[in-house]
Short mmCIF file of C-alpha atoms and ligand atoms in Angstrom, two decimals:
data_model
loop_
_atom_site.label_atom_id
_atom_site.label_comp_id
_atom_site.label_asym_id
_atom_site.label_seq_id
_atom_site.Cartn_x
_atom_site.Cartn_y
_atom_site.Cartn_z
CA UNK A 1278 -17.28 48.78 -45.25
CA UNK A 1279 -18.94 49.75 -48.61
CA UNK A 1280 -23.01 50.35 -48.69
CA UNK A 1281 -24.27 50.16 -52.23
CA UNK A 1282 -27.47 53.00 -52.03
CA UNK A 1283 -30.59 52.65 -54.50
CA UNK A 1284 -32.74 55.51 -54.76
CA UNK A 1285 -36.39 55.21 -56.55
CA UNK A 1286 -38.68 56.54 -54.89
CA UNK A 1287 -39.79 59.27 -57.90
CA UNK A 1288 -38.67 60.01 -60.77
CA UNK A 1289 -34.97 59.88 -60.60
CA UNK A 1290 -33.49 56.50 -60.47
CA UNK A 1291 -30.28 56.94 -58.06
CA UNK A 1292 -27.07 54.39 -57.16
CA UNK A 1293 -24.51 55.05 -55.08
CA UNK A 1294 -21.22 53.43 -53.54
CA UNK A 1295 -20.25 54.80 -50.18
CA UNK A 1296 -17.00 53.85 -48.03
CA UNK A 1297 -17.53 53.77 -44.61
CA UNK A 1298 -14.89 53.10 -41.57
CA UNK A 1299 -15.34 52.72 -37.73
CA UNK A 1300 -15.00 56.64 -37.25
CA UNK A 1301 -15.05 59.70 -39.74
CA UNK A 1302 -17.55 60.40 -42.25
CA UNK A 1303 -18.10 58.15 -45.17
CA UNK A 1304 -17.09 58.74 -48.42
CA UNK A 1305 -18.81 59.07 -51.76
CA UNK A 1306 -16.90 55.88 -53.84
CA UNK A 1307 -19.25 56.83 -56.95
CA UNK A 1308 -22.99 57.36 -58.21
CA UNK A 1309 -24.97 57.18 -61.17
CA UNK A 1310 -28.43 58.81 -61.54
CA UNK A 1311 -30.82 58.89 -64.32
CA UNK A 1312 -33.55 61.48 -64.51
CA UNK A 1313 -37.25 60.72 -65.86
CA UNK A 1314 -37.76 63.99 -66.01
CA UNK A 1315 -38.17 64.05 -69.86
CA UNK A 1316 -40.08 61.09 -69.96
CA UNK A 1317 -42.79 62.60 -67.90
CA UNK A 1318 -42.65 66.23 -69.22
CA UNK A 1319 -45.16 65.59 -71.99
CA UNK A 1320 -47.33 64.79 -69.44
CA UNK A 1321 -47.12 68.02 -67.36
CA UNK A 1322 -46.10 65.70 -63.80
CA UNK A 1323 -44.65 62.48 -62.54
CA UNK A 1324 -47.08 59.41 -64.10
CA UNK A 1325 -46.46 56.56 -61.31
CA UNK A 1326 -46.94 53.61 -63.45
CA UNK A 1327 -44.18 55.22 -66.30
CA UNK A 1328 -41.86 56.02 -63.07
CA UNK A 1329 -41.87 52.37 -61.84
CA UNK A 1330 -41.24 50.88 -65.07
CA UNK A 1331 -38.52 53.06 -65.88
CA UNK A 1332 -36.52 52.41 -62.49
CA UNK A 1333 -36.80 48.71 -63.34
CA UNK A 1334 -35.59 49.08 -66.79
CA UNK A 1335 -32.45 51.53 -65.43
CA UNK A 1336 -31.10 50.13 -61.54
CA UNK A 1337 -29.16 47.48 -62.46
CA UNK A 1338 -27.56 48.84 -65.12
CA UNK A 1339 -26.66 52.08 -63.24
CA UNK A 1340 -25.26 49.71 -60.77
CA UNK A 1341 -23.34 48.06 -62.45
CA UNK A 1342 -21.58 51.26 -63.78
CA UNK A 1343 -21.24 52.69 -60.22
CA UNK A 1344 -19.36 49.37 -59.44
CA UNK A 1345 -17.20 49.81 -62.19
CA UNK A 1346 -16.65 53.27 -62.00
CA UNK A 1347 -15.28 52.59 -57.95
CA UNK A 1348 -13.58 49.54 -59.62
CA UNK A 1349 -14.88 47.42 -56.74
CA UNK A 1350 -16.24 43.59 -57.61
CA UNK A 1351 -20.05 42.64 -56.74
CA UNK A 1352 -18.75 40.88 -53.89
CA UNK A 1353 -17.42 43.84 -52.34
CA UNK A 1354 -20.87 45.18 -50.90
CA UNK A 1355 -21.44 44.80 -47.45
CA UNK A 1356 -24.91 46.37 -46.69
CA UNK A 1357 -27.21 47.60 -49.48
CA UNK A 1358 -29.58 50.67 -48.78
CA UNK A 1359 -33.00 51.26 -50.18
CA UNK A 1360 -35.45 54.45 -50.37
CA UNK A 1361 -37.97 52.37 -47.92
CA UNK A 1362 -40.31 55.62 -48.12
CA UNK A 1363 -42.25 58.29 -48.63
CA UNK A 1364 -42.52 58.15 -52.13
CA UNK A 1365 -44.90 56.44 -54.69
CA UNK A 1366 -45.45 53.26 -53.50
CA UNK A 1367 -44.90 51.08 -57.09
CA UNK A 1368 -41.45 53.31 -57.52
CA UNK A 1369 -40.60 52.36 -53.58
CA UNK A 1370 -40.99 48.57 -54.67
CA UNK A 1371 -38.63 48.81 -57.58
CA UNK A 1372 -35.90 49.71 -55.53
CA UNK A 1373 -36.40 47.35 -52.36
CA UNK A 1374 -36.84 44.52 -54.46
CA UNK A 1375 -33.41 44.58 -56.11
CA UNK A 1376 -32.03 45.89 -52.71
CA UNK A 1377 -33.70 42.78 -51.24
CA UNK A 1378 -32.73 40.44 -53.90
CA UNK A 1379 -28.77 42.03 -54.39
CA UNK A 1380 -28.64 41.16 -50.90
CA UNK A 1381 -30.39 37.75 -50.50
CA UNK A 1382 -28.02 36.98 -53.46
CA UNK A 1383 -24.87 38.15 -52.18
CA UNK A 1384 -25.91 37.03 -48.22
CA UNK A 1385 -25.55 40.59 -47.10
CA UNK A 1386 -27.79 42.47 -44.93
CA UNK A 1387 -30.07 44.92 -46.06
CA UNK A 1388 -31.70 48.56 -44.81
CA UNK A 1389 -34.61 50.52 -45.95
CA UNK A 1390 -33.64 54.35 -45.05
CA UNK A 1391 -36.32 57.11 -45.27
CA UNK A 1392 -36.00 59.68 -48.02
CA UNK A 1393 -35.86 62.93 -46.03
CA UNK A 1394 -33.26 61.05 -43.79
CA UNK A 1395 -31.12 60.67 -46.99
CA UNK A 1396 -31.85 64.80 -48.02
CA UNK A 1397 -31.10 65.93 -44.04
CA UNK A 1398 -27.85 64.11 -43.96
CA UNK A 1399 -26.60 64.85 -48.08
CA UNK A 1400 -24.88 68.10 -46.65
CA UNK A 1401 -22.16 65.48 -45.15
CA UNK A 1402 -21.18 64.54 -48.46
CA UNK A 1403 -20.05 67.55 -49.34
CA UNK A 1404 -16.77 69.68 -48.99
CA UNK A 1405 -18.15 71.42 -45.97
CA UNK A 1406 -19.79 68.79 -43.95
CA UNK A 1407 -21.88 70.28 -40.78
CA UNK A 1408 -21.48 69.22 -37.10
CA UNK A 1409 -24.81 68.55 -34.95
CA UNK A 1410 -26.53 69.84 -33.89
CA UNK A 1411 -28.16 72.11 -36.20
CA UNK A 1412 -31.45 73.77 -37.88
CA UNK A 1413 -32.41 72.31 -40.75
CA UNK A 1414 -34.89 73.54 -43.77
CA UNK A 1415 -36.05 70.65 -45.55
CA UNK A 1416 -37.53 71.64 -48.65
CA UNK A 1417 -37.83 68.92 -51.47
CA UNK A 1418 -41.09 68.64 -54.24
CA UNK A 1419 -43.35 66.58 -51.66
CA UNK A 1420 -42.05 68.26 -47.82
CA UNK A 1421 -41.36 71.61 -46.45
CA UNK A 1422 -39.85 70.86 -42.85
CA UNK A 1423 -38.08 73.15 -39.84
CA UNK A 1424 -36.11 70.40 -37.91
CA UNK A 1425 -33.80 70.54 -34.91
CA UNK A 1426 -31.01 67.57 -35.82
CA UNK A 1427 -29.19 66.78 -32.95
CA UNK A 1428 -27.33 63.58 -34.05
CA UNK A 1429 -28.46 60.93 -36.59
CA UNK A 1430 -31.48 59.78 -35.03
CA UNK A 1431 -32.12 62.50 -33.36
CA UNK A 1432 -34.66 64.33 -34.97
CA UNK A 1433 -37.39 66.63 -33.85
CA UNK A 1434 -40.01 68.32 -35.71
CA UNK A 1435 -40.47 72.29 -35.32
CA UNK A 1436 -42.70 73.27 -38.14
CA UNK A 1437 -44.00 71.46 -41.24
CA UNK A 1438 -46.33 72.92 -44.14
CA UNK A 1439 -50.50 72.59 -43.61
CA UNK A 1440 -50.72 72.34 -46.88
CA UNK A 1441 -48.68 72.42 -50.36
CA UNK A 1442 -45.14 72.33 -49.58
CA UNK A 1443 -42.34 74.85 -51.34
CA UNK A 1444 -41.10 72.77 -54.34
CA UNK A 1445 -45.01 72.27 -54.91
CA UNK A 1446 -45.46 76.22 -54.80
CA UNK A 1447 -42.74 76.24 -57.26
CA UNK A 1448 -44.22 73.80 -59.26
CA UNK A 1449 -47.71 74.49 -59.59
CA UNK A 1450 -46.69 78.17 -59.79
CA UNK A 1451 -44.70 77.43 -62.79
CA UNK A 1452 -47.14 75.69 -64.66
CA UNK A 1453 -50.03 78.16 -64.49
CA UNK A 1454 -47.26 80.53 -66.44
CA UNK A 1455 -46.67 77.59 -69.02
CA UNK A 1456 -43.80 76.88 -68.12
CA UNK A 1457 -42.12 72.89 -68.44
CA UNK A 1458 -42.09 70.28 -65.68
CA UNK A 1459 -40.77 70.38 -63.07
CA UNK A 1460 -41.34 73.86 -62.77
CA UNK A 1461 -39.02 75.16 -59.80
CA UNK A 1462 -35.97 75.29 -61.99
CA UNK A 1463 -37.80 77.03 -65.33
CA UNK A 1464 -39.64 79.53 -62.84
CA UNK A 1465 -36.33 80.32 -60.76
CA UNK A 1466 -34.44 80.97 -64.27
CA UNK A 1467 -37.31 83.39 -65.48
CA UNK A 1468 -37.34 84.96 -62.48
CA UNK A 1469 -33.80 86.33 -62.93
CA UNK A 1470 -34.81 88.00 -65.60
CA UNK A 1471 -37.94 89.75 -64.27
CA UNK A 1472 -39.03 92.58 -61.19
CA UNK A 1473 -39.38 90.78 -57.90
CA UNK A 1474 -41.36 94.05 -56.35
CA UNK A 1475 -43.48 94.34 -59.73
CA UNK A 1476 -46.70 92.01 -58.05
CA UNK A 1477 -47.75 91.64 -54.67
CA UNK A 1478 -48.35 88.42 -53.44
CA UNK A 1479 -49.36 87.13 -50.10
CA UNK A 1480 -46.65 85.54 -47.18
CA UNK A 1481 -48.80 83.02 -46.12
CA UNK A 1482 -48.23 82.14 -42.11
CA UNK A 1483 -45.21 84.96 -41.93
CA UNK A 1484 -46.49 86.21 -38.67
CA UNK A 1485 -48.00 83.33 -37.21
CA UNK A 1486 -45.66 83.30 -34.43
CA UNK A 1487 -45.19 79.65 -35.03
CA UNK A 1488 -42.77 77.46 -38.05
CA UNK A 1489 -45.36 76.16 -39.99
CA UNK A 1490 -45.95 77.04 -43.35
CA UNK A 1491 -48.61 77.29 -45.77
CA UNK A 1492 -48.69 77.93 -49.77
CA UNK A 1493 -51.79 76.69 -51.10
CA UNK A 1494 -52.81 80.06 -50.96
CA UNK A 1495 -49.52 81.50 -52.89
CA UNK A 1496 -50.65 79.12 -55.79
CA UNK A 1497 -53.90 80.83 -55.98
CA UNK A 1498 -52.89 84.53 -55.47
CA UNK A 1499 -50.52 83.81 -58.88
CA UNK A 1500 -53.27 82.13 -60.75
CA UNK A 1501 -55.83 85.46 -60.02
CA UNK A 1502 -53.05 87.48 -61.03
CA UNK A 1503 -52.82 85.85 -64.36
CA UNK A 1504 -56.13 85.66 -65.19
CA UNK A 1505 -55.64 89.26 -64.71
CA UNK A 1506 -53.09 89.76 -66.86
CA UNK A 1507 -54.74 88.09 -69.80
CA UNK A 1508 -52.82 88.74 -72.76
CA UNK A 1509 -50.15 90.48 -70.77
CA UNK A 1510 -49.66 87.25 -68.82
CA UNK A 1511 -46.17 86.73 -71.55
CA UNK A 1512 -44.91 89.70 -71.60
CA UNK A 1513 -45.23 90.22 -68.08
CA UNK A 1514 -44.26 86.44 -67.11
CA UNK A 1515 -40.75 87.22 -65.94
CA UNK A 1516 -41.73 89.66 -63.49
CA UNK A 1517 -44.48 87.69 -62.26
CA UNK A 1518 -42.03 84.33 -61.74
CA UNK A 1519 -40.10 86.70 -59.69
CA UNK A 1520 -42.37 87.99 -57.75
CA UNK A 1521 -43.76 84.70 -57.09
CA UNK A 1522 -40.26 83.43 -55.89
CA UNK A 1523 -39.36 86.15 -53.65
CA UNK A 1524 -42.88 85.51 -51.75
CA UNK A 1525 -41.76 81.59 -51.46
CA UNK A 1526 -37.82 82.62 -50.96
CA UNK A 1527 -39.28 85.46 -48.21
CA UNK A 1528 -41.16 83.04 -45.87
CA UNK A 1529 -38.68 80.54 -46.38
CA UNK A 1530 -36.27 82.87 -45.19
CA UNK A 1531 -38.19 84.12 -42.21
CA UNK A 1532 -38.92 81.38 -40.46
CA UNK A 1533 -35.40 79.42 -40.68
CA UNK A 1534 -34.60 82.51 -39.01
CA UNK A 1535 -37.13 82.15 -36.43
CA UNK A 1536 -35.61 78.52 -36.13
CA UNK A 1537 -32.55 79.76 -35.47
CA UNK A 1538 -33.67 82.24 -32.54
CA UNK A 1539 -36.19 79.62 -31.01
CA UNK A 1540 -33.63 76.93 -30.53
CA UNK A 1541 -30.58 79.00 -29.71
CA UNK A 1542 -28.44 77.24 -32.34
CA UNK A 1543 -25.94 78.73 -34.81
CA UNK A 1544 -25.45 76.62 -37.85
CA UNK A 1545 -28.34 75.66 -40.61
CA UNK A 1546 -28.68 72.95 -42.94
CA UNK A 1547 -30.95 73.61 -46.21
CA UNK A 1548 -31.56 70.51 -47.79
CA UNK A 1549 -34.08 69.48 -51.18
CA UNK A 1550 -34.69 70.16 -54.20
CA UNK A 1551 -35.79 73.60 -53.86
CA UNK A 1552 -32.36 74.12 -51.54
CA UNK A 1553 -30.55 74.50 -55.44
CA UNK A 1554 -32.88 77.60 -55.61
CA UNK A 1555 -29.94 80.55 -56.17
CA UNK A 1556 -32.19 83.45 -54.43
CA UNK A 1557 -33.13 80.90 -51.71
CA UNK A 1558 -28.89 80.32 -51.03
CA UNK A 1559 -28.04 84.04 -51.64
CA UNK A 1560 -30.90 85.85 -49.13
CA UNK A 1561 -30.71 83.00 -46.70
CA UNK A 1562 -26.22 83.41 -46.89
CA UNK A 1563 -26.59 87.06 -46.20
CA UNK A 1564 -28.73 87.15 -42.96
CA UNK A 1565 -27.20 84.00 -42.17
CA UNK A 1566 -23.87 85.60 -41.90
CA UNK A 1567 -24.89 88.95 -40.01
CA UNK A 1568 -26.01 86.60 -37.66
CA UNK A 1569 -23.02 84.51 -37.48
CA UNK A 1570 -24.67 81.15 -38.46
CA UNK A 1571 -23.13 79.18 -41.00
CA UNK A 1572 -24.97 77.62 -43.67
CA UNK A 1573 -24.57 74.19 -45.14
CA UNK A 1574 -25.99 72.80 -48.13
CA UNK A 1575 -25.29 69.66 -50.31
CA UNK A 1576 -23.14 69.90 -53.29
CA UNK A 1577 -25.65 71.55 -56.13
CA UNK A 1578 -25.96 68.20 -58.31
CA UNK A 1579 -26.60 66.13 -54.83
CA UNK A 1580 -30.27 68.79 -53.98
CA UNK A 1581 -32.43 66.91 -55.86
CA UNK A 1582 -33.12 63.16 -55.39
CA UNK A 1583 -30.02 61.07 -55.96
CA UNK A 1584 -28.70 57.52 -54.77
CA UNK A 1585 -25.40 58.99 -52.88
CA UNK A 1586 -27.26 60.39 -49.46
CA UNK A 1587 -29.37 57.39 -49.46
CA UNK A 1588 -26.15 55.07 -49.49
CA UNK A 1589 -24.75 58.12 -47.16
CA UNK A 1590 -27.69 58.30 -44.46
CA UNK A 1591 -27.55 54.27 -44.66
CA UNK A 1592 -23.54 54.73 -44.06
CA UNK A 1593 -24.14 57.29 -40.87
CA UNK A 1594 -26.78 54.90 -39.45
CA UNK A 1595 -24.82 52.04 -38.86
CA UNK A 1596 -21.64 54.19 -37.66
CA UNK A 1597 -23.95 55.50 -35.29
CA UNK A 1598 -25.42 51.54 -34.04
CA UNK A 1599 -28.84 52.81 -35.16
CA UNK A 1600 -29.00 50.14 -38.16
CA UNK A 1601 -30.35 47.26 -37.42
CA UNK A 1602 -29.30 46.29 -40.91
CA UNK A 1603 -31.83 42.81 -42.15
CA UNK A 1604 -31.34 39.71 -43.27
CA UNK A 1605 -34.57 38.61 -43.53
CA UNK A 1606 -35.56 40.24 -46.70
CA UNK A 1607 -39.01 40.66 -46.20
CA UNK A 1608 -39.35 43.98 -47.95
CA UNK A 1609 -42.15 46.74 -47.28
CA UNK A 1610 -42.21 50.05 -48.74
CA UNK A 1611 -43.58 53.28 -46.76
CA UNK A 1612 -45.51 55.14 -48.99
CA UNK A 1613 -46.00 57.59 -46.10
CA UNK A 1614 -43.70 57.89 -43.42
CA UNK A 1615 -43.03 61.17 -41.02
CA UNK A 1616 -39.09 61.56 -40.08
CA UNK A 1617 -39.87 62.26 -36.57
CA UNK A 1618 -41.20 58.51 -36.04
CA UNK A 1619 -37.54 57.66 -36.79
CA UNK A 1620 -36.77 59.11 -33.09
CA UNK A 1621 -39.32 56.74 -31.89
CA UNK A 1622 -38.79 53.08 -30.49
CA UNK A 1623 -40.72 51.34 -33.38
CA UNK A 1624 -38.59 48.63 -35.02
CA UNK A 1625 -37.47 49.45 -38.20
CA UNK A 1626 -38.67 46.18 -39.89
CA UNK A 1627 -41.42 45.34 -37.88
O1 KG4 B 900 -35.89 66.79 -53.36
P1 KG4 B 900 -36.46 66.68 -54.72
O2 KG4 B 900 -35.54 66.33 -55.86
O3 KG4 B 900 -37.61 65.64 -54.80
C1 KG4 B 900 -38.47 65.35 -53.75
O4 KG4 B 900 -38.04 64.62 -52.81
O5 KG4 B 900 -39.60 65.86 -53.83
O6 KG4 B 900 -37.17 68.09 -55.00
C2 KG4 B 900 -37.79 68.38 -56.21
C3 KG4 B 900 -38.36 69.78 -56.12
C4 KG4 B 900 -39.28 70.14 -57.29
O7 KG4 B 900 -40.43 70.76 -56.77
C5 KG4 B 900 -38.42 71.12 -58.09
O8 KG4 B 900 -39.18 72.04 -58.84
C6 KG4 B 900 -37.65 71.80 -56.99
O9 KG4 B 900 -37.31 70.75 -56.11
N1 KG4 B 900 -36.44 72.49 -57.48
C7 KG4 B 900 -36.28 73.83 -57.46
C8 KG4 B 900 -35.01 74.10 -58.04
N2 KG4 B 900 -34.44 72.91 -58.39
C9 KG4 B 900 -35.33 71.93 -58.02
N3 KG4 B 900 -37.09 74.81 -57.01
C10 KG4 B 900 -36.65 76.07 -57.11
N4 KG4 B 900 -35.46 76.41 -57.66
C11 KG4 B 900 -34.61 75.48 -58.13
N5 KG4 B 900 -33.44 75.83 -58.65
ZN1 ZN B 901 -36.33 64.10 -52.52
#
């Protein structure tokens, strides 16, 4: 069976082709992504109204090349996946209308899978797939998440952030120090060059006793320490991106580890954007390992948004009889949607 997988839900248009048999894990056919991120840099963030317009002007023909690269004919689809939400609602629409209409058109069913569904389960694409159950540290631009994953399904919240979530930290952090959009990849290359010990910023929540998280107040800490800096602020930017990172790294760290111990298990999944953060993968590898837990991750090009785990989680779904897979093509988006209601009995197209 072959699931074609559209991914819009930001700024990174995403297709994907994903072979799928009665038993075993799917397999990645071929993908095609195309990244806004340039488009919106000039205007410091993601401009909704520029994202949706640029998905509609790039799915089909990234589409057509994933077809073509897997050298399989239109007709070949079977079930086409969609990013059904969270994300920005005009973006979400881009992508389940051509899902709808690719499958009205070609009389195949159709399934609207949620975003963090498609980061959780990306790890199974890659060389060194995971076995439930497991921890897993969701940390994308929009969610910073502590779930126990028992199956696909079967998902259960631990701890969540009260506020911004990690890639946000990242972000915001980065562009007080100038730095481009989005920031987590521009801060976490600084910071390799700077003093992680030189400034002392706060670990919001590191001894709550509980696995939520909170870095609203991170953000501010770095802001009062530039404005401190002045006209040090450059030469001192380096050490301050660092320092900034190993506070978010630190409680990141922490309490997957306190995940770990709370539900007994011994293998974690790290999954979002901010999961391609090197210091994140290095610190959380080491304690990881005296511990004996293994740590999964997705490939490094399949962290940040992309159409392949969306085609995948669509893939694993229907292997697992949790579809249903529509034919009524009556699209909705879910511009907010928590992945613990997909453990609930709501029907998925209600
Ligand atoms: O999962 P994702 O692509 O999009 C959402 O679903 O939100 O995550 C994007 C986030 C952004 O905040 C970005 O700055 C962050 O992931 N990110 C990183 C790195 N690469 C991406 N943060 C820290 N270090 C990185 N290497
Ligand atoms: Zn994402």
């Amino acid at each position: 069976m072959f699931v074609l997988g559209i991914e819009s839900s930001c700024d990174e248009t995403g297709v994907a082709l994903v072979e799928s048999g009665a038993s075993g894990l799917p397999r990645l056919a071929a993908h095609a992504l195309h990244s806004q991120i340039a488009m919106h840099q000039a205007y410091g963030g993601v401009v909704p109204e520029l994202a949706s317009r640029d998905h509609i002007r790039r799915v089909l023909p990234l589409a057509q090349a994933v077809l073509s690269e897997a050298g399989r004919p239109l007709a070949d689809i079977d079930v086409v996946a969609y990013t059904r939400g969270p994300g920005l609602a005009g973006a979400l629409l881009v992508g389940a209308g051509v899902a709808c209409a690719l499958g009205a058109a070609l009389g195949k069913p159709v399934l609207g899978v949620h975003h963090l569904e498609g980061h959780l389960l990306s790890p199974f694409l890659s060389a060194d797939p995971p076995e439930f159950p497991f921890v897993a540290l969701l940390v994308s631009g929009g969610h910073t998440q502590l779930m126990r994953v028992d199956g696909v399904g079967r998902y259960e919240l631990l701890g969540e952030t009260i506020d911004d979530a990690a890639g946000e930290a990242f972000d915001k952090s980065a562009k007080l120090m100038g730095l481009p959009y989005p920031g987590g990849p521009w801060l976490a290359k600084l910071a390799e060059e700077g003093d992680a010990t030189a400034f002392k910023l706060p670990r919001p929540l590191l001894h709550s006793g509980d696995l939520d998280f909170s870095f609203a107040g991170l953000k501010t800490a770095v802001l009062t320490q530039a404005r401190k800096l002045g006209a040090e602020l450059e030469a001192r930017k380096a050490d301050l991106a660092a320092s900034t990172q190993a506070a978010i790294v630190d409680v990141l760290l922490k309490k997957s580890l306190a995940a770990i111990e709370r539900t007994g298990l011994d293998r974690l999944v790290v999954a979002g954007g901010v999961g391609a953060n090197r210091a994140l993968r290095e610190q959380l590898d080491a304690a990881c390992a005296k511990r004996g837990v293994r740590v999964h991750y997705p490939e490094l090009h399949l962290c940040t948004d992309n159409g392949a785990m969306i085609a995948m989680a669509a893939a694993m779904r229907l292997q697992a009889g949790l579809g249903p897979a529509s034919e009524r093509y009556a699209f909705d988006v879910k511009p907010r949607w928590p992945l613990a209601s997909l453990c609930a009995t709501e029907p998925q197209f209600g």
